[in-house]
PDB file of N, CA and C in Angstrom:
ATOM      1  N   GLU A   1     -60.616 211.542 192.372  1.00 50.00           N
ATOM      2  CA  GLU A   1     -60.364 210.116 191.796  1.00 50.00           C
ATOM      3  C   GLU A   1     -58.591 209.837 191.464  1.00 50.00           C
ATOM      4  N   GLY A   2     -57.813 209.275 191.541  1.00 65.00           N
ATOM      5  CA  GLY A   2     -56.610 209.124 191.634  1.00 65.00           C
ATOM      6  C   GLY A   2     -56.391 208.430 190.122  1.00 65.00           C
ATOM      7  N   LEU A   3     -54.619 209.115 189.440  1.00 76.00           N
ATOM      8  CA  LEU A   3     -54.395 208.789 188.160  1.00 76.00           C
ATOM      9  C   LEU A   3     -54.314 207.020 187.938  1.00 76.00           C
ATOM     10  N   ARG A   4     -55.100 207.193 186.481  1.00 88.00           N
ATOM     11  CA  ARG A   4     -54.859 205.599 185.892  1.00 88.00           C
ATOM     12  C   ARG A   4     -53.483 205.185 186.361  1.00 88.00           C
ATOM     13  N   LEU A   5     -53.497 203.829 185.967  1.00 92.00           N
ATOM     14  CA  LEU A   5     -51.379 203.166 185.715  1.00 92.00           C
ATOM     15  C   LEU A   5     -51.196 203.395 184.994  1.00 92.00           C
ATOM     16  N   GLY A   6     -51.892 203.640 183.746  1.00 93.00           N
ATOM     17  CA  GLY A   6     -51.127 204.052 182.722  1.00 93.00           C
ATOM     18  C   GLY A   6     -50.137 203.381 181.470  1.00 93.00           C
ATOM     19  N   ALA A   7     -50.506 202.612 181.888  1.00 95.00           N
ATOM     20  CA  ALA A   7     -49.784 201.016 181.129  1.00 95.00           C
ATOM     21  C   ALA A   7     -50.739 199.900 180.572  1.00 95.00           C
ATOM     22  N   ASP A   8     -50.674 199.801 179.730  1.00 95.00           N
ATOM     23  CA  ASP A   8     -51.244 198.068 178.986  1.00 95.00           C
ATOM     24  C   ASP A   8     -50.052 196.648 179.824  1.00 95.00           C
ATOM     25  N   VAL A   9     -50.783 195.993 180.637  1.00 96.00           N
ATOM     26  CA  VAL A   9     -50.731 195.092 180.885  1.00 96.00           C
ATOM     27  C   VAL A   9     -51.203 194.013 180.558  1.00 96.00           C
ATOM     28  N   ASP A  10     -50.227 192.808 180.815  1.00 96.00           N
ATOM     29  CA  ASP A  10     -50.608 191.120 180.369  1.00 96.00           C
ATOM     30  C   ASP A  10     -50.189 190.298 181.596  1.00 96.00           C
ATOM     31  N   PRO A  11     -51.226 189.463 181.592  1.00 96.00           N
ATOM     32  CA  PRO A  11     -51.456 188.517 182.866  1.00 96.00           C
ATOM     33  C   PRO A  11     -50.171 187.147 181.972  1.00 96.00           C
ATOM     34  N   ARG A  12     -48.933 187.280 182.848  1.00 96.00           N
ATOM     35  CA  ARG A  12     -48.510 186.250 182.915  1.00 96.00           C
ATOM     36  C   ARG A  12     -47.970 185.303 184.155  1.00 96.00           C
ATOM     37  N   GLY A  13     -48.846 184.031 184.304  1.00 96.00           N
ATOM     38  CA  GLY A  13     -48.335 183.569 185.508  1.00 96.00           C
ATOM     39  C   GLY A  13     -48.941 184.351 186.572  1.00 96.00           C
ATOM     40  N   ASP A  14     -48.912 184.561 187.770  1.00 96.00           N
ATOM     41  CA  ASP A  14     -48.875 185.029 189.007  1.00 96.00           C
ATOM     42  C   ASP A  14     -48.580 186.566 188.705  1.00 96.00           C
ATOM     43  N   VAL A  15     -47.910 187.631 188.379  1.00 97.00           N
ATOM     44  CA  VAL A  15     -47.032 188.332 187.842  1.00 97.00           C
ATOM     45  C   VAL A  15     -48.197 189.657 186.507  1.00 97.00           C
ATOM     46  N   LEU A  16     -47.965 190.892 186.327  1.00 97.00           N
ATOM     47  CA  LEU A  16     -48.703 191.937 185.196  1.00 97.00           C
ATOM     48  C   LEU A  16     -47.418 191.693 184.793  1.00 97.00           C
ATOM     49  N   VAL A  17     -46.983 191.770 183.758  1.00 96.00           N
ATOM     50  CA  VAL A  17     -46.018 191.959 183.072  1.00 96.00           C
ATOM     51  C   VAL A  17     -46.507 193.568 182.114  1.00 96.00           C
ATOM     52  N   VAL A  18     -46.434 195.068 181.946  1.00 96.00           N
ATOM     53  CA  VAL A  18     -45.986 195.886 181.155  1.00 96.00           C
ATOM     54  C   VAL A  18     -45.482 195.842 179.661  1.00 96.00           C
ATOM     55  N   LEU A  19     -46.734 195.901 179.034  1.00 96.00           N
ATOM     56  CA  LEU A  19     -46.377 195.282 177.375  1.00 96.00           C
ATOM     57  C   LEU A  19     -46.210 197.492 176.754  1.00 96.00           C
ATOM     58  N   GLU A  20     -46.725 198.462 177.559  1.00 96.00           N
ATOM     59  CA  GLU A  20     -46.385 199.426 176.731  1.00 96.00           C
ATOM     60  C   GLU A  20     -46.809 200.444 177.686  1.00 96.00           C
ATOM     61  N   ILE A  21     -46.544 201.509 178.061  1.00 95.00           N
ATOM     62  CA  ILE A  21     -46.816 202.690 178.963  1.00 95.00           C
ATOM     63  C   ILE A  21     -46.848 204.052 178.010  1.00 95.00           C
ATOM     64  N   VAL A  22     -48.890 204.396 178.339  1.00 92.00           N
ATOM     65  CA  VAL A  22     -48.524 205.440 178.331  1.00 92.00           C
ATOM     66  C   VAL A  22     -49.244 206.546 178.226  1.00 92.00           C
ATOM     67  N   ASP A  23     -49.326 207.690 177.519  1.00 83.00           N
ATOM     68  CA  ASP A  23     -49.071 209.116 178.383  1.00 83.00           C
ATOM     69  C   ASP A  23     -50.168 208.937 179.815  1.00 83.00           C
ATOM     70  N   ASP A  24     -49.804 209.961 180.451  1.00 83.00           N
ATOM     71  CA  ASP A  24     -50.556 210.720 181.720  1.00 83.00           C
ATOM     72  C   ASP A  24     -51.251 208.933 183.018  1.00 83.00           C
ATOM     73  N   GLY A  25     -50.181 209.100 183.010  1.00 91.00           N
ATOM     74  CA  GLY A  25     -50.362 207.645 184.016  1.00 91.00           C
ATOM     75  C   GLY A  25     -49.717 208.728 184.854  1.00 91.00           C
ATOM     76  N   ALA A  26     -49.318 207.101 186.124  1.00 92.00           N
ATOM     77  CA  ALA A  26     -48.968 207.125 187.235  1.00 92.00           C
ATOM     78  C   ALA A  26     -47.045 206.982 186.926  1.00 92.00           C
ATOM     79  N   ILE A  27     -47.290 205.248 186.556  1.00 95.00           N
ATOM     80  CA  ILE A  27     -45.957 205.000 185.691  1.00 95.00           C
ATOM     81  C   ILE A  27     -45.261 206.591 185.107  1.00 95.00           C
ATOM     82  N   THR A  28     -46.255 207.388 184.273  1.00 95.00           N
ATOM     83  CA  THR A  28     -45.421 208.243 183.328  1.00 95.00           C
ATOM     84  C   THR A  28     -44.722 209.268 184.567  1.00 95.00           C
ATOM     85  N   GLU A  29     -46.107 209.358 185.187  1.00 94.00           N
ATOM     86  CA  GLU A  29     -45.228 210.588 186.744  1.00 94.00           C
ATOM     87  C   GLU A  29     -44.138 210.347 187.279  1.00 94.00           C
ATOM     88  N   TRP A  30     -44.406 208.604 187.439  1.00 94.00           N
ATOM     89  CA  TRP A  30     -43.053 208.399 188.550  1.00 94.00           C
ATOM     90  C   TRP A  30     -41.905 208.000 187.541  1.00 94.00           C
ATOM     91  N   ASN A  31     -41.914 207.719 186.224  1.00 96.00           N
ATOM     92  CA  ASN A  31     -40.964 208.284 185.168  1.00 96.00           C
ATOM     93  C   ASN A  31     -40.254 209.041 185.103  1.00 96.00           C
ATOM     94  N   ALA A  32     -40.637 210.275 185.183  1.00 95.00           N
ATOM     95  CA  ALA A  32     -40.280 211.403 185.164  1.00 95.00           C
ATOM     96  C   ALA A  32     -39.765 211.966 186.036  1.00 95.00           C
ATOM     97  N   ALA A  33     -40.403 211.564 187.573  1.00 96.00           N
ATOM     98  CA  ALA A  33     -39.571 212.058 188.215  1.00 96.00           C
ATOM     99  C   ALA A  33     -38.727 210.851 189.009  1.00 96.00           C
ATOM    100  N   HIS A  34     -38.652 210.006 188.890  1.00 96.00           N
ATOM    101  CA  HIS A  34     -37.244 208.688 189.383  1.00 96.00           C
ATOM    102  C   HIS A  34     -36.497 208.606 187.429  1.00 96.00           C
ATOM    103  N   PRO A  35     -36.023 209.158 187.266  1.00 95.00           N
ATOM    104  CA  PRO A  35     -35.366 208.996 186.022  1.00 95.00           C
ATOM    105  C   PRO A  35     -34.335 207.823 185.917  1.00 95.00           C
ATOM    106  N   LEU A  36     -33.755 207.476 187.215  1.00 95.00           N
ATOM    107  CA  LEU A  36     -32.519 206.955 187.436  1.00 95.00           C
ATOM    108  C   LEU A  36     -33.462 205.425 187.597  1.00 95.00           C
ATOM    109  N   MET A  37     -34.569 204.987 187.934  1.00 94.00           N
ATOM    110  CA  MET A  37     -35.509 204.209 188.165  1.00 94.00           C
ATOM    111  C   MET A  37     -36.551 203.842 187.989  1.00 94.00           C
ATOM    112  N   PRO A  38     -36.932 204.112 185.857  1.00 95.00           N
ATOM    113  CA  PRO A  38     -37.549 203.946 185.680  1.00 95.00           C
ATOM    114  C   PRO A  38     -38.470 202.951 185.276  1.00 95.00           C
ATOM    115  N   VAL A  39     -39.873 202.608 185.317  1.00 96.00           N
ATOM    116  CA  VAL A  39     -40.776 201.606 184.681  1.00 96.00           C
ATOM    117  C   VAL A  39     -40.749 201.446 182.968  1.00 96.00           C
ATOM    118  N   ARG A  40     -40.509 200.415 182.956  1.00 95.00           N
ATOM    119  CA  ARG A  40     -39.968 199.826 181.177  1.00 95.00           C
ATOM    120  C   ARG A  40     -40.613 198.887 181.014  1.00 95.00           C
ATOM    121  N   VAL A  41     -41.029 199.049 179.327  1.00 95.00           N
ATOM    122  CA  VAL A  41     -41.596 197.773 178.601  1.00 95.00           C
ATOM    123  C   VAL A  41     -40.841 196.291 179.155  1.00 95.00           C
ATOM    124  N   LEU A  42     -41.577 194.900 179.534  1.00 95.00           N
ATOM    125  CA  LEU A  42     -41.326 193.891 179.869  1.00 95.00           C
ATOM    126  C   LEU A  42     -41.250 194.012 181.609  1.00 95.00           C
ATOM    127  N   ASP A  43     -41.179 195.002 182.303  1.00 96.00           N
ATOM    128  CA  ASP A  43     -40.372 194.873 184.312  1.00 96.00           C
ATOM    129  C   ASP A  43     -42.122 194.431 183.759  1.00 96.00           C
ATOM    130  N   GLU A  44     -42.945 193.880 185.037  1.00 97.00           N
ATOM    131  CA  GLU A  44     -43.350 193.046 185.717  1.00 97.00           C
ATOM    132  C   GLU A  44     -43.834 193.878 187.228  1.00 97.00           C
ATOM    133  N   ILE A  45     -44.881 193.412 187.508  1.00 97.00           N
ATOM    134  CA  ILE A  45     -45.702 193.657 188.309  1.00 97.00           C
ATOM    135  C   ILE A  45     -45.680 193.237 189.722  1.00 97.00           C
ATOM    136  N   VAL A  46     -45.229 192.187 190.562  1.00 97.00           N
ATOM    137  CA  VAL A  46     -45.093 191.440 191.261  1.00 97.00           C
ATOM    138  C   VAL A  46     -46.470 191.369 192.480  1.00 97.00           C
ATOM    139  N   CYS A  47     -46.406 193.080 192.856  1.00 97.00           N
ATOM    140  CA  CYS A  47     -47.164 193.163 193.919  1.00 97.00           C
ATOM    141  C   CYS A  47     -48.149 194.621 194.327  1.00 97.00           C
ATOM    142  N   ALA A  48     -49.208 194.592 194.680  1.00 96.00           N
ATOM    143  CA  ALA A  48     -50.047 195.547 194.546  1.00 96.00           C
ATOM    144  C   ALA A  48     -50.701 196.002 195.929  1.00 96.00           C
ATOM    145  N   ASN A  49     -50.171 196.826 196.933  1.00 96.00           N
ATOM    146  CA  ASN A  49     -50.606 197.449 197.942  1.00 96.00           C
ATOM    147  C   ASN A  49     -51.067 195.583 198.723  1.00 96.00           C
ATOM    148  N   GLY A  50     -49.867 195.188 199.060  1.00 97.00           N
ATOM    149  CA  GLY A  50     -49.366 194.174 199.498  1.00 97.00           C
ATOM    150  C   GLY A  50     -50.154 192.753 198.801  1.00 97.00           C
ATOM    151  N   VAL A  51     -50.744 192.874 197.618  1.00 97.00           N
ATOM    152  CA  VAL A  51     -51.163 191.914 197.446  1.00 97.00           C
ATOM    153  C   VAL A  51     -50.575 190.974 195.893  1.00 97.00           C
ATOM    154  N   ARG A  52     -50.065 189.397 196.216  1.00 97.00           N
ATOM    155  CA  ARG A  52     -49.589 189.116 195.233  1.00 97.00           C
ATOM    156  C   ARG A  52     -49.966 187.358 195.013  1.00 97.00           C
ATOM    157  N   GLY A  53     -49.509 187.200 193.835  1.00 96.00           N
ATOM    158  CA  GLY A  53     -49.741 185.537 193.859  1.00 96.00           C
ATOM    159  C   GLY A  53     -51.344 185.499 193.214  1.00 96.00           C
ATOM    160  N   ASP A  54     -51.318 186.513 193.262  1.00 97.00           N
ATOM    161  CA  ASP A  54     -52.910 185.948 192.468  1.00 97.00           C
ATOM    162  C   ASP A  54     -52.920 187.042 191.110  1.00 97.00           C
ATOM    163  N   VAL A  55     -52.813 186.699 190.092  1.00 97.00           N
ATOM    164  CA  VAL A  55     -53.237 188.396 189.262  1.00 97.00           C
ATOM    165  C   VAL A  55     -53.654 188.649 188.700  1.00 97.00           C
ATOM    166  N   HIS A  56     -55.589 188.013 188.966  1.00 96.00           N
ATOM    167  CA  HIS A  56     -56.796 189.024 188.985  1.00 96.00           C
ATOM    168  C   HIS A  56     -56.356 189.619 190.233  1.00 96.00           C
ATOM    169  N   ALA A  57     -56.234 189.423 191.358  1.00 97.00           N
ATOM    170  CA  ALA A  57     -55.980 190.625 192.404  1.00 97.00           C
ATOM    171  C   ALA A  57     -55.451 191.425 192.285  1.00 97.00           C
ATOM    172  N   ILE A  58     -54.241 191.405 191.630  1.00 97.00           N
ATOM    173  CA  ILE A  58     -53.354 192.744 191.636  1.00 97.00           C
ATOM    174  C   ILE A  58     -54.168 193.471 190.612  1.00 97.00           C
ATOM    175  N   ALA A  59     -54.378 192.762 189.512  1.00 96.00           N
ATOM    176  CA  ALA A  59     -55.470 193.939 188.345  1.00 96.00           C
ATOM    177  C   ALA A  59     -56.113 194.776 189.168  1.00 96.00           C
ATOM    178  N   ARG A  60     -56.982 193.902 190.295  1.00 95.00           N
ATOM    179  CA  ARG A  60     -57.445 194.601 190.463  1.00 95.00           C
ATOM    180  C   ARG A  60     -57.390 195.888 191.836  1.00 95.00           C
ATOM    181  N   GLU A  61     -56.163 195.629 192.356  1.00 94.00           N
ATOM    182  CA  GLU A  61     -55.364 197.083 193.080  1.00 94.00           C
ATOM    183  C   GLU A  61     -55.338 198.020 192.397  1.00 94.00           C
ATOM    184  N   CYS A  62     -55.009 197.393 190.679  1.00 93.00           N
ATOM    185  CA  CYS A  62     -54.261 198.400 190.041  1.00 93.00           C
ATOM    186  C   CYS A  62     -55.408 199.420 189.816  1.00 93.00           C
ATOM    187  N   ARG A  63     -56.269 199.010 189.915  1.00 91.00           N
ATOM    188  CA  ARG A  63     -57.705 199.428 188.909  1.00 91.00           C
ATOM    189  C   ARG A  63     -58.166 200.283 190.126  1.00 91.00           C
ATOM    190  N   LYS A  64     -58.314 199.907 191.526  1.00 89.00           N
ATOM    191  CA  LYS A  64     -58.395 201.263 192.556  1.00 89.00           C
ATOM    192  C   LYS A  64     -58.113 202.241 191.975  1.00 89.00           C
ATOM    193  N   SER A  65     -59.003 203.316 192.919  1.00 83.00           N
ATOM    194  CA  SER A  65     -58.071 204.502 193.300  1.00 83.00           C
ATOM    195  C   SER A  65     -57.753 204.872 195.019  1.00 83.00           C
ATOM    196  N   GLY A  66     -56.569 205.595 194.711  1.00 87.00           N
ATOM    197  CA  GLY A  66     -56.146 206.067 195.906  1.00 87.00           C
ATOM    198  C   GLY A  66     -54.736 205.443 195.663  1.00 87.00           C
ATOM    199  N   THR A  67     -53.659 205.708 196.906  1.00 89.00           N
ATOM    200  CA  THR A  67     -52.564 204.937 196.623  1.00 89.00           C
ATOM    201  C   THR A  67     -52.152 203.883 195.911  1.00 89.00           C
ATOM    202  N   LEU A  68     -51.618 203.270 194.915  1.00 91.00           N
ATOM    203  CA  LEU A  68     -50.918 202.562 194.852  1.00 91.00           C
ATOM    204  C   LEU A  68     -49.475 202.058 194.670  1.00 91.00           C
ATOM    205  N   VAL A  69     -48.967 201.086 195.423  1.00 94.00           N
ATOM    206  CA  VAL A  69     -47.607 201.124 195.610  1.00 94.00           C
ATOM    207  C   VAL A  69     -47.231 199.626 195.189  1.00 94.00           C
ATOM    208  N   LEU A  70     -46.362 199.358 194.376  1.00 96.00           N
ATOM    209  CA  LEU A  70     -46.708 198.197 193.795  1.00 96.00           C
ATOM    210  C   LEU A  70     -44.881 198.283 194.101  1.00 96.00           C
ATOM    211  N   THR A  71     -44.570 197.044 193.537  1.00 96.00           N
ATOM    212  CA  THR A  71     -43.623 196.359 193.900  1.00 96.00           C
ATOM    213  C   THR A  71     -43.147 195.676 192.798  1.00 96.00           C
ATOM    214  N   MET A  72     -41.879 196.195 191.456  1.00 96.00           N
ATOM    215  CA  MET A  72     -41.551 195.768 190.473  1.00 96.00           C
ATOM    216  C   MET A  72     -40.052 194.611 190.433  1.00 96.00           C
ATOM    217  N   ARG A  73     -40.452 193.995 189.005  1.00 96.00           N
ATOM    218  CA  ARG A  73     -39.419 192.951 189.047  1.00 96.00           C
ATOM    219  C   ARG A  73     -38.615 193.903 187.459  1.00 96.00           C
ATOM    220  N   ARG A  74     -37.671 193.426 187.241  1.00 94.00           N
ATOM    221  CA  ARG A  74     -37.348 193.514 186.418  1.00 94.00           C
ATOM    222  C   ARG A  74     -36.343 192.458 185.653  1.00 94.00           C
ATOM    223  N   THR A  75     -37.194 191.694 184.552  1.00 83.00           N
ATOM    224  CA  THR A  75     -36.106 190.858 184.307  1.00 83.00           C
ATOM    225  C   THR A  75     -35.264 190.284 182.964  1.00 83.00           C
ATOM    226  N   MET A  76     -35.693 191.678 181.906  1.00 67.00           N
ATOM    227  CA  MET A  76     -34.975 191.856 180.727  1.00 67.00           C
ATOM    228  C   MET A  76     -33.938 193.403 181.216  1.00 67.00           C
ATOM    229  N   SER A  77     -32.852 193.182 180.142  1.00 57.00           N
ATOM    230  CA  SER A  77     -32.081 194.352 180.344  1.00 57.00           C
ATOM    231  C   SER A  77     -31.818 194.203 178.730  1.00 57.00           C
ATOM    232  N   VAL A  78     -31.333 195.426 178.104  1.00 57.00           N
ATOM    233  CA  VAL A  78     -30.937 195.802 176.800  1.00 57.00           C
ATOM    234  C   VAL A  78     -29.739 196.317 177.178  1.00 57.00           C
ATOM    235  N   TRP A  79     -28.986 195.459 176.384  1.00 53.00           N
ATOM    236  CA  TRP A  79     -27.489 196.938 176.141  1.00 53.00           C
ATOM    237  C   TRP A  79     -27.414 197.520 175.277  1.00 53.00           C
ATOM    238  N   LYS A  80     -26.938 198.804 175.048  1.00 54.00           N
ATOM    239  CA  LYS A  80     -26.826 199.664 173.993  1.00 54.00           C
ATOM    240  C   LYS A  80     -25.797 200.099 173.944  1.00 54.00           C
ATOM    241  N   GLY A  81     -25.268 199.331 174.436  1.00 52.00           N
ATOM    242  CA  GLY A  81     -23.349 199.914 173.464  1.00 52.00           C
ATOM    243  C   GLY A  81     -23.144 199.615 172.051  1.00 52.00           C
ATOM    244  N   GLU A  82     -21.718 199.720 172.136  1.00 52.00           N
ATOM    245  CA  GLU A  82     -21.144 198.875 170.358  1.00 52.00           C
ATOM    246  C   GLU A  82     -21.512 198.081 170.553  1.00 52.00           C
ATOM    247  N   ARG A  83     -21.452 197.665 169.427  1.00 52.00           N
ATOM    248  CA  ARG A  83     -21.267 196.399 169.197  1.00 52.00           C
ATOM    249  C   ARG A  83     -19.536 196.040 168.768  1.00 52.00           C
ATOM    250  N   HIS A  84     -19.955 194.676 169.912  1.00 47.00           N
ATOM    251  CA  HIS A  84     -18.246 193.946 169.890  1.00 47.00           C
ATOM    252  C   HIS A  84     -17.667 193.757 167.976  1.00 47.00           C
ATOM    253  N   ARG A  85     -16.845 194.704 167.524  1.00 48.00           N
ATOM    254  CA  ARG A  85     -15.809 193.818 165.627  1.00 48.00           C
ATOM    255  C   ARG A  85     -15.370 192.801 166.203  1.00 48.00           C
ATOM    256  N   ARG A  86     -14.961 191.733 164.898  1.00 47.00           N
ATOM    257  CA  ARG A  86     -14.100 190.675 165.059  1.00 47.00           C
ATOM    258  C   ARG A  86     -13.160 190.723 164.414  1.00 47.00           C
TER     259      ARG A  86
END
């Protein structure tokens, strides 16, 4: 059996929004192997194994065992630099 997705997600429109990344899942493994392209909280799963446009079908694909190919979209970025002084 394959890994769990390893994220709490929320259906919004036709995508799944990552609300929390939990340990021992495929996303944690991806993030460890790809530190320059990690999945982050608030990223959106827009497609799973070619399934898109139906959030319930995307969720079903994410629960299946076997290979999971996701298309993700980042909608927010947080700037972590110094604040500008006035």
